[in-house]
């Protein structure tokens, strides 16, 4: 069974640019959550999508947005990049997104802002 | 504000030693999950504990959920280099929180051959 796939694995951008990250969940999983992981703040929840609708949103600025397609694939967009956006961005999928369900994580996209 | 604290932050031990890492909160959680994250990879779920006082064993790993469901521990017996990684605990956030899931900051474990 294929796991969660995130592309690209590495990305280098400069301040002010925008970026789009992609996540393909495990087949049959309809919930996709995105997280930002940094050494200082750890893993922080960005948002969750279920059936193409944003169901939960963490405390991040509006520059961070996402969407989910009918095949459950999800994209995350960050506009007007700042140095502090350098991080590992992880997505996780689960069947329904119930909070006690196991989440299956991808290996992340490492974003570096110069 | 719900917070999960983990201790120690870093741990370096010799192969064959035993160790315990802790996950604590002042809030009650309906469940807690433990993940292990290896360098360059995403976290992988190890276990979910649901009932206060529950003990679960996974080979050399023993997980315990506190009676009051505010804390949890992970004990590793006879650690091996393959146990090296970042151990994260996580729990569902309260309905008043922005977050859906709260993660602790993690314990970085290094097992030296």
mmCIF file of C-alpha atoms in Angstrom:
data_model
loop_
_atom_site.group_PDB
_atom_site.id
_atom_site.type_symbol
_atom_site.label_atom_id
_atom_site.label_comp_id
_atom_site.label_asym_id
_atom_site.label_seq_id
_atom_site.Cartn_x
_atom_site.Cartn_y
_atom_site.Cartn_z
ATOM 1 C CA UNK A 1 0.000 0.000 0.000
ATOM 2 C CA UNK A 2 1.537 3.297 -1.067
ATOM 3 C CA UNK A 3 2.160 5.757 1.727
ATOM 4 C CA UNK A 4 1.641 9.496 1.816
ATOM 5 C CA UNK A 5 3.634 11.186 -0.937
ATOM 6 C CA UNK A 6 4.839 14.765 -0.717
ATOM 7 C CA UNK A 7 6.450 16.712 -3.517
ATOM 8 C CA UNK A 8 8.869 18.260 -3.892
ATOM 9 C CA UNK A 9 11.190 16.954 -1.143
ATOM 10 C CA UNK A 10 13.351 20.069 -1.139
ATOM 11 C CA UNK A 11 12.693 23.621 -2.224
ATOM 12 C CA UNK A 12 14.705 26.830 -2.090
ATOM 13 C CA UNK A 13 12.947 30.162 -2.494
ATOM 14 C CA UNK A 14 13.685 33.805 -1.800
ATOM 15 C CA UNK A 15 11.776 36.267 0.333
ATOM 16 C CA UNK A 16 8.624 37.585 -1.262
ATOM 17 C CA UNK A 17 8.093 34.620 -3.565
ATOM 18 C CA UNK A 18 5.236 32.177 -3.251
ATOM 19 C CA UNK A 19 5.332 28.388 -3.139
ATOM 20 C CA UNK A 20 2.956 25.457 -3.637
ATOM 21 C CA UNK A 21 3.500 22.098 -1.979
ATOM 22 C CA UNK A 22 1.674 18.907 -2.897
ATOM 23 C CA UNK A 23 0.452 15.936 -0.870
ATOM 24 C CA UNK A 24 -1.076 12.685 -2.116
ATOM 25 C CA UNK A 25 -2.748 10.781 0.733
ATOM 26 C CA UNK A 26 -3.062 7.050 1.183
ATOM 27 C CA UNK A 27 -5.765 5.633 -1.062
ATOM 28 C CA UNK A 28 -9.123 5.748 0.721
ATOM 29 C CA UNK A 29 -8.048 8.462 3.156
ATOM 30 C CA UNK A 30 -10.205 11.546 2.901
ATOM 31 C CA UNK A 31 -8.642 13.707 5.602
ATOM 32 C CA UNK A 32 -5.391 15.568 4.951
ATOM 33 C CA UNK A 33 -3.697 17.710 7.588
ATOM 34 C CA UNK A 34 -0.697 19.971 7.140
ATOM 35 C CA UNK A 35 1.944 20.750 9.759
ATOM 36 C CA UNK A 36 4.954 23.029 10.020
ATOM 37 C CA UNK A 37 7.965 21.651 11.890
ATOM 38 C CA UNK A 38 10.802 23.906 13.070
ATOM 39 C CA UNK A 39 13.519 23.351 15.680
ATOM 40 C CA UNK A 40 12.181 26.193 17.808
ATOM 41 C CA UNK A 41 8.434 25.613 17.648
ATOM 42 C CA UNK A 42 8.239 21.882 16.972
ATOM 43 C CA UNK A 43 5.280 20.473 15.071
ATOM 44 C CA UNK A 44 2.480 22.989 14.633
ATOM 45 C CA UNK A 45 -0.895 22.301 13.029
ATOM 46 C CA UNK A 46 -1.651 24.407 9.943
ATOM 47 C CA UNK A 47 -4.992 23.137 8.655
ATOM 48 C CA UNK A 48 -7.042 20.074 7.823
ATOM 49 C CA UNK A 49 -9.083 19.310 4.742
ATOM 50 C CA UNK A 50 -11.837 16.742 4.414
ATOM 51 C CA UNK A 51 -13.936 16.183 1.300
ATOM 52 C CA UNK A 52 -12.511 19.319 -0.337
ATOM 53 C CA UNK A 53 -13.491 21.523 2.635
ATOM 54 C CA UNK A 54 -11.229 23.123 5.197
ATOM 55 C CA UNK A 55 -12.422 21.693 8.481
ATOM 56 C CA UNK A 56 -9.880 23.079 10.949
ATOM 57 C CA UNK A 57 -7.336 25.876 10.794
ATOM 58 C CA UNK A 58 -4.408 26.524 13.095
ATOM 59 C CA UNK A 59 -3.187 29.917 14.248
ATOM 60 C CA UNK A 60 -1.177 30.875 11.165
ATOM 61 C CA UNK A 61 -1.425 34.051 9.044
ATOM 62 C CA UNK A 62 -3.558 34.186 5.920
ATOM 63 C CA UNK A 63 -0.430 33.831 3.760
ATOM 64 C CA UNK A 64 -0.787 30.112 4.437
ATOM 65 C CA UNK A 65 -3.618 28.531 2.488
ATOM 66 C CA UNK A 66 -4.550 25.200 1.050
ATOM 67 C CA UNK A 67 -7.039 23.242 -0.934
ATOM 68 C CA UNK A 68 -8.120 19.689 -1.517
ATOM 69 C CA UNK A 69 -9.208 18.104 -4.767
ATOM 70 C CA UNK A 70 -11.931 15.539 -5.399
ATOM 71 C CA UNK A 71 -9.343 12.726 -5.381
ATOM 72 C CA UNK A 72 -8.289 13.854 -1.853
ATOM 73 C CA UNK A 73 -4.922 15.169 -3.039
ATOM 74 C CA UNK A 74 -4.083 18.409 -1.314
ATOM 75 C CA UNK A 75 -1.932 21.435 -1.991
ATOM 76 C CA UNK A 76 -0.602 24.027 0.390
ATOM 77 C CA UNK A 77 0.348 27.514 -0.724
ATOM 78 C CA UNK A 78 2.454 30.094 1.064
ATOM 79 C CA UNK A 79 2.545 33.601 -0.390
ATOM 80 C CA UNK A 80 4.984 36.452 0.255
ATOM 81 C CA UNK A 81 7.544 34.134 1.799
ATOM 82 C CA UNK A 82 9.450 35.261 4.877
ATOM 83 C CA UNK A 83 12.727 33.953 6.296
ATOM 84 C CA UNK A 84 10.785 32.493 9.213
ATOM 85 C CA UNK A 85 8.835 30.246 6.866
ATOM 86 C CA UNK A 86 11.902 28.042 6.489
ATOM 87 C CA UNK A 87 10.756 24.711 7.872
ATOM 88 C CA UNK A 88 9.847 21.119 7.186
ATOM 89 C CA UNK A 89 6.243 20.974 5.984
ATOM 90 C CA UNK A 90 4.540 17.679 6.689
ATOM 91 C CA UNK A 91 1.220 16.375 5.574
ATOM 92 C CA UNK A 92 -0.657 13.529 7.200
ATOM 93 C CA UNK A 93 -3.683 11.571 6.070
ATOM 94 C CA UNK A 94 -6.292 9.494 7.844
ATOM 95 C CA UNK A 95 -9.579 7.905 6.845
ATOM 96 C CA UNK A 96 -11.941 10.373 8.477
ATOM 97 C CA UNK A 97 -9.735 12.726 10.474
ATOM 98 C CA UNK A 98 -11.146 11.734 13.877
ATOM 99 C CA UNK A 99 -8.683 13.070 16.447
ATOM 100 C CA UNK A 100 -7.878 9.674 17.952
ATOM 101 C CA UNK A 101 -7.295 8.064 14.559
ATOM 102 C CA UNK A 102 -3.753 7.272 13.501
ATOM 103 C CA UNK A 103 -2.303 9.833 11.156
ATOM 104 C CA UNK A 104 0.049 8.658 8.435
ATOM 105 C CA UNK A 105 2.721 11.212 7.658
ATOM 106 C CA UNK A 106 4.650 11.840 4.490
ATOM 107 C CA UNK A 107 8.380 12.517 4.613
ATOM 108 C CA UNK A 108 7.838 16.240 4.185
ATOM 109 C CA UNK A 109 8.992 19.089 2.009
ATOM 110 C CA UNK A 110 12.041 20.932 3.330
ATOM 111 C CA UNK A 111 11.536 24.608 2.428
ATOM 112 C CA UNK A 112 14.476 27.001 2.706
ATOM 113 C CA UNK A 113 14.019 30.742 2.293
ATOM 114 C CA UNK A 114 17.074 32.795 1.309
ATOM 115 C CA UNK B 1 -3.837 26.870 26.657
ATOM 116 C CA UNK B 2 -3.199 23.188 26.190
ATOM 117 C CA UNK B 3 0.452 22.259 26.203
ATOM 118 C CA UNK B 4 2.329 18.989 26.127
ATOM 119 C CA UNK B 5 5.771 19.013 27.704
ATOM 120 C CA UNK B 6 8.324 16.305 27.148
ATOM 121 C CA UNK B 7 11.427 15.398 29.115
ATOM 122 C CA UNK B 8 14.243 15.028 28.748
ATOM 123 C CA UNK B 9 14.774 17.129 25.649
ATOM 124 C CA UNK B 10 17.882 15.165 24.654
ATOM 125 C CA UNK B 11 19.073 11.734 25.697
ATOM 126 C CA UNK B 12 22.237 9.916 24.670
ATOM 127 C CA UNK B 13 22.750 6.388 25.942
ATOM 128 C CA UNK B 14 24.775 3.272 25.220
ATOM 129 C CA UNK B 15 23.282 0.293 23.435
ATOM 130 C CA UNK B 16 21.704 -2.119 25.919
ATOM 131 C CA UNK B 17 20.694 0.510 28.486
ATOM 132 C CA UNK B 18 17.118 1.155 29.580
ATOM 133 C CA UNK B 19 15.457 4.562 29.422
ATOM 134 C CA UNK B 20 12.192 6.345 30.115
ATOM 135 C CA UNK B 21 10.877 9.504 28.473
ATOM 136 C CA UNK B 22 7.951 11.514 29.729
ATOM 137 C CA UNK B 23 5.055 13.492 28.329
ATOM 138 C CA UNK B 24 3.191 15.789 30.746
ATOM 139 C CA UNK B 25 0.362 18.282 30.665
ATOM 140 C CA UNK B 26 -1.790 20.244 33.072
ATOM 141 C CA UNK B 27 -4.772 19.394 30.834
ATOM 142 C CA UNK B 28 -6.705 16.171 30.542
ATOM 143 C CA UNK B 29 -6.478 14.405 27.207
ATOM 144 C CA UNK B 30 -8.995 11.872 25.922
ATOM 145 C CA UNK B 31 -6.109 9.991 24.311
ATOM 146 C CA UNK B 32 -2.412 10.366 23.649
ATOM 147 C CA UNK B 33 -0.325 9.102 20.787
ATOM 148 C CA UNK B 34 3.409 8.434 20.573
ATOM 149 C CA UNK B 35 5.307 8.880 17.330
ATOM 150 C CA UNK B 36 8.922 8.272 16.360
ATOM 151 C CA UNK B 37 10.530 10.445 13.711
ATOM 152 C CA UNK B 38 13.830 9.501 12.115
ATOM 153 C CA UNK B 39 16.018 12.091 10.371
ATOM 154 C CA UNK B 40 14.703 13.011 6.951
ATOM 155 C CA UNK B 41 11.404 11.222 7.470
ATOM 156 C CA UNK B 42 7.937 11.963 8.775
ATOM 157 C CA UNK B 43 6.705 10.798 12.186
ATOM 158 C CA UNK B 44 5.480 7.213 12.425
ATOM 159 C CA UNK B 45 2.770 6.292 14.911
ATOM 160 C CA UNK B 46 3.906 3.847 17.605
ATOM 161 C CA UNK B 47 0.844 3.606 19.849
ATOM 162 C CA UNK B 48 -2.374 5.273 20.974
ATOM 163 C CA UNK B 49 -3.358 5.124 24.658
ATOM 164 C CA UNK B 50 -6.951 5.843 25.549
ATOM 165 C CA UNK B 51 -7.791 4.647 29.059
ATOM 166 C CA UNK B 52 -6.328 6.166 32.225
ATOM 167 C CA UNK B 53 -3.812 3.762 33.751
ATOM 168 C CA UNK B 54 -3.492 1.828 30.499
ATOM 169 C CA UNK B 55 -0.227 0.048 29.760
ATOM 170 C CA UNK B 56 0.648 -1.074 26.237
ATOM 171 C CA UNK B 57 3.689 -3.048 25.166
ATOM 172 C CA UNK B 58 5.260 -3.055 21.742
ATOM 173 C CA UNK B 59 8.241 -5.445 21.819
ATOM 174 C CA UNK B 60 10.857 -3.599 23.937
ATOM 175 C CA UNK B 61 8.704 -0.458 24.246
ATOM 176 C CA UNK B 62 6.245 -0.005 27.122
ATOM 177 C CA UNK B 63 3.777 2.878 27.089
ATOM 178 C CA UNK B 64 1.755 4.026 30.073
ATOM 179 C CA UNK B 65 -1.091 6.537 30.276
ATOM 180 C CA UNK B 66 -1.464 8.252 33.644
ATOM 181 C CA UNK B 67 -4.528 7.563 35.763
ATOM 182 C CA UNK B 68 -5.642 11.183 35.406
ATOM 183 C CA UNK B 69 -4.942 11.161 31.652
ATOM 184 C CA UNK B 70 -2.594 14.139 31.979
ATOM 185 C CA UNK B 71 0.672 12.324 31.414
ATOM 186 C CA UNK B 72 2.265 9.404 29.671
ATOM 187 C CA UNK B 73 5.592 7.635 29.660
ATOM 188 C CA UNK B 74 7.560 5.540 27.211
ATOM 189 C CA UNK B 75 10.043 3.005 28.564
ATOM 190 C CA UNK B 76 12.546 1.315 26.268
ATOM 191 C CA UNK B 77 14.319 -1.815 27.461
ATOM 192 C CA UNK B 78 17.759 -2.712 26.123
ATOM 193 C CA UNK B 79 17.928 0.184 23.683
ATOM 194 C CA UNK B 80 19.323 -0.460 20.219
ATOM 195 C CA UNK B 81 20.795 1.954 17.639
ATOM 196 C CA UNK B 82 17.621 1.489 15.592
ATOM 197 C CA UNK B 83 15.697 3.200 18.413
ATOM 198 C CA UNK B 84 17.487 6.474 17.622
ATOM 199 C CA UNK B 85 15.090 9.227 16.666
ATOM 200 C CA UNK B 86 12.785 11.982 17.879
ATOM 201 C CA UNK B 87 9.971 10.715 20.104
ATOM 202 C CA UNK B 88 6.854 12.861 19.985
ATOM 203 C CA UNK B 89 3.704 12.659 22.039
ATOM 204 C CA UNK B 90 0.486 14.132 20.687
ATOM 205 C CA UNK B 91 -3.100 14.558 21.796
ATOM 206 C CA UNK B 92 -6.364 15.967 20.473
ATOM 207 C CA UNK B 93 -6.802 19.684 21.094
ATOM 208 C CA UNK B 94 -9.776 21.091 22.937
ATOM 209 C CA UNK B 95 -12.668 22.439 20.884
ATOM 210 C CA UNK B 96 -11.752 25.998 21.932
ATOM 211 C CA UNK B 97 -8.253 25.662 20.469
ATOM 212 C CA UNK B 98 -7.181 26.697 17.006
ATOM 213 C CA UNK B 99 -5.326 23.438 16.749
ATOM 214 C CA UNK B 100 -6.733 20.034 15.988
ATOM 215 C CA UNK B 101 -3.816 18.064 17.393
ATOM 216 C CA UNK B 102 -1.236 19.219 19.936
ATOM 217 C CA UNK B 103 2.295 17.864 19.684
ATOM 218 C CA UNK B 104 4.930 17.953 22.392
ATOM 219 C CA UNK B 105 8.382 19.305 21.510
ATOM 220 C CA UNK B 106 9.864 15.813 21.477
ATOM 221 C CA UNK B 107 12.699 13.879 23.066
ATOM 222 C CA UNK B 108 15.696 13.354 20.799
ATOM 223 C CA UNK B 109 17.180 9.948 21.571
ATOM 224 C CA UNK B 110 20.593 8.802 20.412
ATOM 225 C CA UNK B 111 21.631 5.206 21.070
ATOM 226 C CA UNK B 112 25.357 4.708 20.688
ATOM 227 C CA UNK B 113 26.567 1.265 19.524
#
